[in-house]
CSV table of C-alpha atoms in Angstrom, one decimal:
chain,number,residue,atom,x,y,z
A,1,ARG,CA,7.0,-13.3,-21.2
A,2,ASP,CA,8.6,-11.0,-18.7
A,3,LEU,CA,6.7,-7.8,-17.9
A,4,HIS,CA,9.5,-5.5,-19.0
A,5,SER,CA,9.7,-7.3,-22.4
A,6,PHE,CA,6.4,-5.7,-23.5
A,7,PRO,CA,6.6,-2.5,-25.5
A,8,THR,CA,5.3,0.7,-23.9
A,9,ARG,CA,3.3,3.4,-25.5
A,10,ARG,CA,4.9,6.7,-26.3
A,11,SER,CA,3.8,9.7,-24.3
A,12,SER,CA,2.3,11.1,-27.5
A,13,ASP,CA,-0.1,8.1,-27.7
A,14,LEU,CA,-1.5,8.8,-24.2
A,15,ASP,CA,-4.3,11.2,-23.2
A,16,GLY,CA,-3.2,12.3,-19.7
A,17,ASP,CA,-3.6,10.7,-16.3
A,18,VAL,CA,-6.7,10.0,-14.3
A,19,ARG,CA,-5.7,12.5,-11.6
A,20,GLY,CA,-5.9,15.4,-14.1
A,21,LEU,CA,-9.4,14.5,-15.2
A,22,VAL,CA,-10.7,14.1,-11.6
A,23,LYS,CA,-9.3,17.5,-10.7
A,24,THR,CA,-11.1,19.0,-13.7
A,25,ALA,CA,-14.4,17.3,-12.8
A,26,GLY,CA,-14.2,18.6,-9.2
A,27,GLN,CA,-16.7,16.1,-7.6
A,28,GLY,CA,-15.3,13.0,-9.3
A,29,LEU,CA,-16.2,11.2,-12.5
A,30,SER,CA,-19.6,9.6,-13.4
A,31,LEU,CA,-20.4,6.1,-12.2
A,32,SER,CA,-20.4,4.6,-15.7
A,33,THR,CA,-17.0,6.1,-16.4
A,34,VAL,CA,-15.5,4.8,-13.1
A,35,VAL,CA,-16.9,1.3,-13.6
A,36,LYS,CA,-15.4,1.2,-17.1
A,37,LEU,CA,-12.0,2.3,-15.7
A,38,ALA,CA,-12.3,-0.2,-12.9
A,39,LYS,CA,-12.6,-3.1,-15.4
A,40,ASP,CA,-9.4,-1.9,-17.2
A,41,MET,CA,-7.6,-1.6,-13.9
A,42,PHE,CA,-8.4,-5.1,-12.7
A,43,LEU,CA,-7.5,-6.5,-16.1
A,44,ALA,CA,-4.2,-4.8,-15.9
A,45,LEU,CA,-3.7,-6.1,-12.4
A,46,ASP,CA,-4.5,-9.6,-13.5
A,47,PHE,CA,-1.9,-9.2,-16.3
A,48,MET,CA,0.7,-8.1,-13.8
A,49,LYS,CA,-0.1,-11.1,-11.6
A,50,ARG,CA,0.3,-13.5,-14.5
A,51,CYS,CA,3.7,-11.8,-15.1
A,52,LYS,CA,4.4,-12.2,-11.3
A,53,PHE,CA,5.1,-8.5,-10.8
A,54,ILE,CA,3.9,-6.1,-8.2
A,55,HIS,CA,3.5,-2.5,-9.3
A,56,ALA,CA,3.9,-1.0,-5.7
A,57,ASP,CA,2.9,2.6,-6.6
A,58,LEU,CA,-0.6,2.6,-8.1
A,59,LYS,CA,-2.5,5.8,-7.8
A,60,PRO,CA,-4.6,8.1,-10.1
A,61,ASP,CA,-1.4,9.8,-11.3
A,62,ASN,CA,0.0,6.5,-12.6
A,63,MET,CA,-3.2,5.4,-14.4
A,64,LEU,CA,-2.9,6.7,-17.9
A,65,PHE,CA,-5.6,7.3,-20.5
A,66,TYR,CA,-5.3,6.1,-24.1
A,67,ASN,CA,-7.7,5.4,-27.0
A,68,SER,CA,-9.3,8.9,-26.7
A,69,ARG,CA,-9.7,8.4,-22.9
A,70,GLN,CA,-11.8,5.3,-23.4
A,71,ASN,CA,-9.3,3.1,-21.6
A,72,VAL,CA,-6.5,3.2,-19.0
A,73,LYS,CA,-3.2,1.5,-18.5
A,74,PHE,CA,-0.7,1.5,-15.6
A,75,GLY,CA,2.3,3.7,-16.0
A,76,ASP,CA,5.5,4.5,-14.0
A,77,LEU,CA,6.8,1.0,-13.1
A,78,GLY,CA,9.9,2.5,-11.6
A,79,ILE,CA,9.7,0.7,-8.3
A,80,ALA,CA,7.8,-2.4,-9.6
A,81,TYR,CA,9.4,-5.8,-8.6
A,82,LYS,CA,8.9,-9.5,-9.0
A,83,ALA,CA,6.5,-10.9,-6.4
A,84,ALA,CA,9.1,-13.5,-5.4
A,85,ASP,CA,11.3,-10.6,-4.3
A,86,ALA,CA,8.7,-8.9,-2.1
A,87,VAL,CA,10.6,-9.7,1.1
A,88,LEU,CA,13.4,-7.4,-0.2
A,89,HIS,CA,11.1,-4.5,-0.7
A,90,PRO,CA,9.7,-3.0,2.6
A,91,MET,CA,6.8,-0.8,1.7
A,92,ASP,CA,6.2,1.2,4.9
A,93,ASN,CA,7.8,4.3,3.3
A,94,ALA,CA,7.7,3.3,-0.4
A,95,GLY,CA,5.1,4.3,-2.9
A,96,SER,CA,2.6,7.0,-2.2
A,97,ARG,CA,1.3,7.3,1.3
A,98,PHE,CA,-2.4,7.7,0.7
A,99,TYR,CA,-2.5,4.4,-1.1
A,100,ARG,CA,-0.4,2.2,1.3
A,101,SER,CA,-2.1,-0.9,2.6
A,102,PRO,CA,-2.2,-1.9,6.2
A,103,GLU,CA,0.2,-4.8,5.6
A,104,ALA,CA,2.7,-2.3,4.0
A,105,LEU,CA,2.3,0.1,6.9
A,106,LEU,CA,2.8,-2.6,9.5
A,107,GLY,CA,5.6,-4.4,7.9
A,108,ILE,CA,3.6,-7.6,7.2
A,109,PRO,CA,4.9,-9.8,4.4
A,110,HIS,CA,3.0,-8.6,1.3
A,111,SER,CA,2.1,-9.7,-2.2
A,112,TYR,CA,-0.3,-8.5,-4.9
A,113,GLY,CA,-2.8,-7.4,-2.3
A,114,ILE,CA,-1.0,-4.1,-1.9
A,115,ASP,CA,-1.9,-3.2,-5.5
A,116,THR,CA,-5.5,-4.3,-5.0
A,117,TRP,CA,-5.7,-2.0,-2.0
A,118,ALA,CA,-4.3,0.9,-4.0
A,119,ILE,CA,-6.8,0.4,-6.8
A,120,ALA,CA,-9.7,0.4,-4.3
A,121,CYS,CA,-8.4,3.7,-2.8
A,122,SER,CA,-8.0,5.2,-6.2
A,123,LEU,CA,-11.5,4.2,-7.4
A,124,TYR,CA,-13.1,5.7,-4.3
A,125,GLU,CA,-11.2,8.9,-5.1
A,126,ILE,CA,-12.0,8.9,-8.8
A,127,PHE,CA,-15.7,8.5,-8.0
A,128,SER,CA,-16.1,10.8,-5.0
A,129,GLY,CA,-13.3,13.4,-5.7
A,130,GLN,CA,-12.0,12.9,-2.2
A,131,ILE,CA,-9.0,11.0,-0.9
A,132,LEU,CA,-10.1,8.0,1.2
A,133,PHE,CA,-7.3,8.0,3.7
A,134,PRO,CA,-5.6,11.4,3.9
A,135,GLY,CA,-3.0,10.7,6.6
A,136,ARG,CA,0.0,13.0,7.0
A,137,HIS,CA,2.2,10.1,8.1
A,138,ASN,CA,1.9,6.3,8.6
A,139,ASN,CA,0.4,6.5,12.1
A,140,GLU,CA,-2.4,8.8,10.8
A,141,MET,CA,-2.8,6.5,7.9
A,142,LEU,CA,-3.4,3.5,10.2
A,143,GLU,CA,-5.9,5.6,12.2
A,144,ALA,CA,-7.8,6.7,9.2
A,145,ILE,CA,-7.9,3.2,7.8
A,146,GLN,CA,-9.3,1.8,11.1
A,147,ASP,CA,-11.9,4.6,11.4
A,148,VAL,CA,-13.3,3.4,8.0
A,149,ARG,CA,-12.4,-0.3,7.8
A,150,GLY,CA,-12.5,-1.2,11.5
A,151,LYS,CA,-10.0,-2.1,14.2
A,152,ILE,CA,-7.0,-4.1,12.9
A,153,PRO,CA,-7.2,-7.4,14.9
A,154,HIS,CA,-4.4,-8.3,17.3
A,155,SER,CA,-3.8,-11.5,15.4
A,156,LEU,CA,-2.9,-9.4,12.3
A,157,GLN,CA,-0.8,-7.0,14.3
A,158,LYS,CA,1.4,-9.8,15.6
A,159,ARG,CA,2.5,-10.5,12.1
A,160,GLY,CA,4.0,-7.1,11.5
A,161,ARG,CA,7.5,-6.1,12.3
A,162,LEU,CA,6.4,-2.5,12.7
A,163,SER,CA,3.1,-3.0,14.5
A,164,TRP,CA,4.3,-2.2,18.0
A,165,HIS,CA,5.3,1.3,16.9
A,166,HIS,CA,1.6,1.9,16.5
A,167,PHE,CA,-0.2,-0.6,18.8
A,168,ASN,CA,0.2,-1.7,22.4
A,169,GLN,CA,1.9,-5.1,22.3
A,170,ILE,CA,-0.2,-6.5,25.2
A,171,ASP,CA,-3.8,-5.4,24.4
A,172,GLY,CA,-3.5,-4.3,20.8
A,173,LEU,CA,-4.9,-0.8,21.4
A,174,PHE,CA,-4.0,1.8,18.9
A,175,LYS,CA,-1.4,4.5,19.8
A,176,GLN,CA,-2.5,7.8,18.3
A,177,ALA,CA,0.7,9.8,17.8
A,178,ILE,CA,1.1,13.2,19.4
A,179,GLU,CA,4.7,13.6,18.5
A,180,LEU,CA,6.9,11.6,16.1
A,181,ASP,CA,10.6,10.7,16.5
A,182,THR,CA,13.1,11.4,13.8
A,183,GLU,CA,12.2,8.2,12.0
A,184,GLY,CA,8.5,9.0,11.9
A,185,ARG,CA,7.5,6.7,14.7
A,186,PRO,CA,5.2,7.7,17.6
A,187,TYR,CA,7.3,9.3,20.4
A,188,THR,CA,4.5,10.4,22.6
A,189,TRP,CA,0.9,9.2,22.1
A,190,ARG,CA,-2.5,8.6,23.5
A,191,VAL,CA,-4.2,5.3,23.4
A,192,ARG,CA,-7.5,5.1,21.5
A,193,THR,CA,-10.1,2.8,23.0
A,194,ASP,CA,-13.0,4.0,20.8
A,195,ILE,CA,-12.1,2.3,17.5
A,196,ARG,CA,-14.9,0.0,16.5
A,197,GLN,CA,-14.7,-3.4,14.9
A,198,HIS,CA,-17.5,-2.3,12.5
A,199,PRO,CA,-17.5,1.5,12.0
A,200,THR,CA,-20.8,3.2,11.2
A,201,ARG,CA,-19.3,5.3,8.3
A,202,ASP,CA,-17.6,2.5,6.4
A,203,ILE,CA,-16.5,2.7,2.7
A,204,LYS,CA,-20.0,1.7,1.5
A,205,VAL,CA,-21.7,4.4,3.5
A,206,ARG,CA,-19.2,7.0,2.3
A,207,LEU,CA,-19.5,6.0,-1.4
A,208,LEU,CA,-23.3,6.0,-1.3
A,209,ALA,CA,-23.2,9.5,0.2
A,210,ALA,CA,-21.0,10.6,-2.7
A,211,ALA,CA,-23.5,8.9,-5.1
A,212,LYS,CA,-26.4,10.8,-3.5
A,213,ILE,CA,-24.7,14.1,-4.4
A,214,LYS,CA,-24.6,13.0,-8.1
A,215,ASN,CA,-28.4,12.6,-8.2
A,216,LEU,CA,-28.3,9.1,-9.7
A,217,ASP,CA,-31.5,7.4,-10.9
A,218,ALA,CA,-32.8,4.1,-9.5
A,219,GLU,CA,-30.8,1.9,-11.8
A,220,GLU,CA,-27.6,3.9,-11.3
A,221,SER,CA,-28.1,3.8,-7.5
A,222,LYS,CA,-28.3,0.0,-7.7
A,223,LYS,CA,-25.0,-0.1,-9.7
A,224,ALA,CA,-23.5,2.3,-7.1
A,225,ARG,CA,-24.3,-0.1,-4.3
A,226,GLN,CA,-22.7,-3.0,-6.3
A,227,PHE,CA,-19.7,-0.8,-7.0
A,228,ALA,CA,-19.4,0.0,-3.3
A,229,ASP,CA,-19.5,-3.7,-2.5
A,230,GLN,CA,-16.6,-4.3,-5.0
A,231,ILE,CA,-14.5,-1.6,-3.4
A,232,GLY,CA,-15.2,-3.0,0.0
A,233,ARG,CA,-14.0,-6.4,-1.1
A,234,ALA,CA,-10.9,-5.0,-2.6
A,235,SER,CA,-10.0,-3.3,0.6
A,236,CYS,CA,-10.8,-6.0,3.1
A,237,ARG,CA,-8.4,-7.6,5.5
A,238,GLU,CA,-8.7,-11.0,3.8
A,239,ARG,CA,-6.3,-9.8,1.1
A,240,VAL,CA,-3.4,-10.3,3.6
């Protein structure tokens, strides 16, 4: 069946969005709650894959509670499209900036991986209460991503139609924007040579720091490490 043939719940059947609850909590939700929500999210993502659709705008605002906040579903499929039509949907300026994947930012042909990336960013935020990649524009997004996930390899850069706005074409070094042109591309920049292949404060380190604030017991700390590994896999370059 086609994705749009399934009935949707009325707004009166829903219990708000995840963003609202995270704001109320202040420092993010409990690990047990986040793990439960993650299961629902990946089940929903698997369903969308089986329907061959890409959501393209996943974020905590579009993750909606139902069943007395025991479960979540995806909402706002306004820019969703069939995976076969992905080439017709450039994502560098579509969707919500904080949740855009590297392939979307660089103009690399994309697929379901952009939704997997957005879920990983959302889960980090739901647990820690902090946005993982708070860039003001695409260049800052790419810089923030590399500071956490490591340098985007030259081989991957070469696949993107927009890569050379942000990287030197010869050596692949990142161009940190100082000024942007009218289309949001770096107009003046400085080259960063200090971006590491394996940053010291990667996603796992940051998540475990957030877990420490929550004073988890030994068993919960073990689950937090497993959760961090899952988020790391969901935001790895091998998705592309």
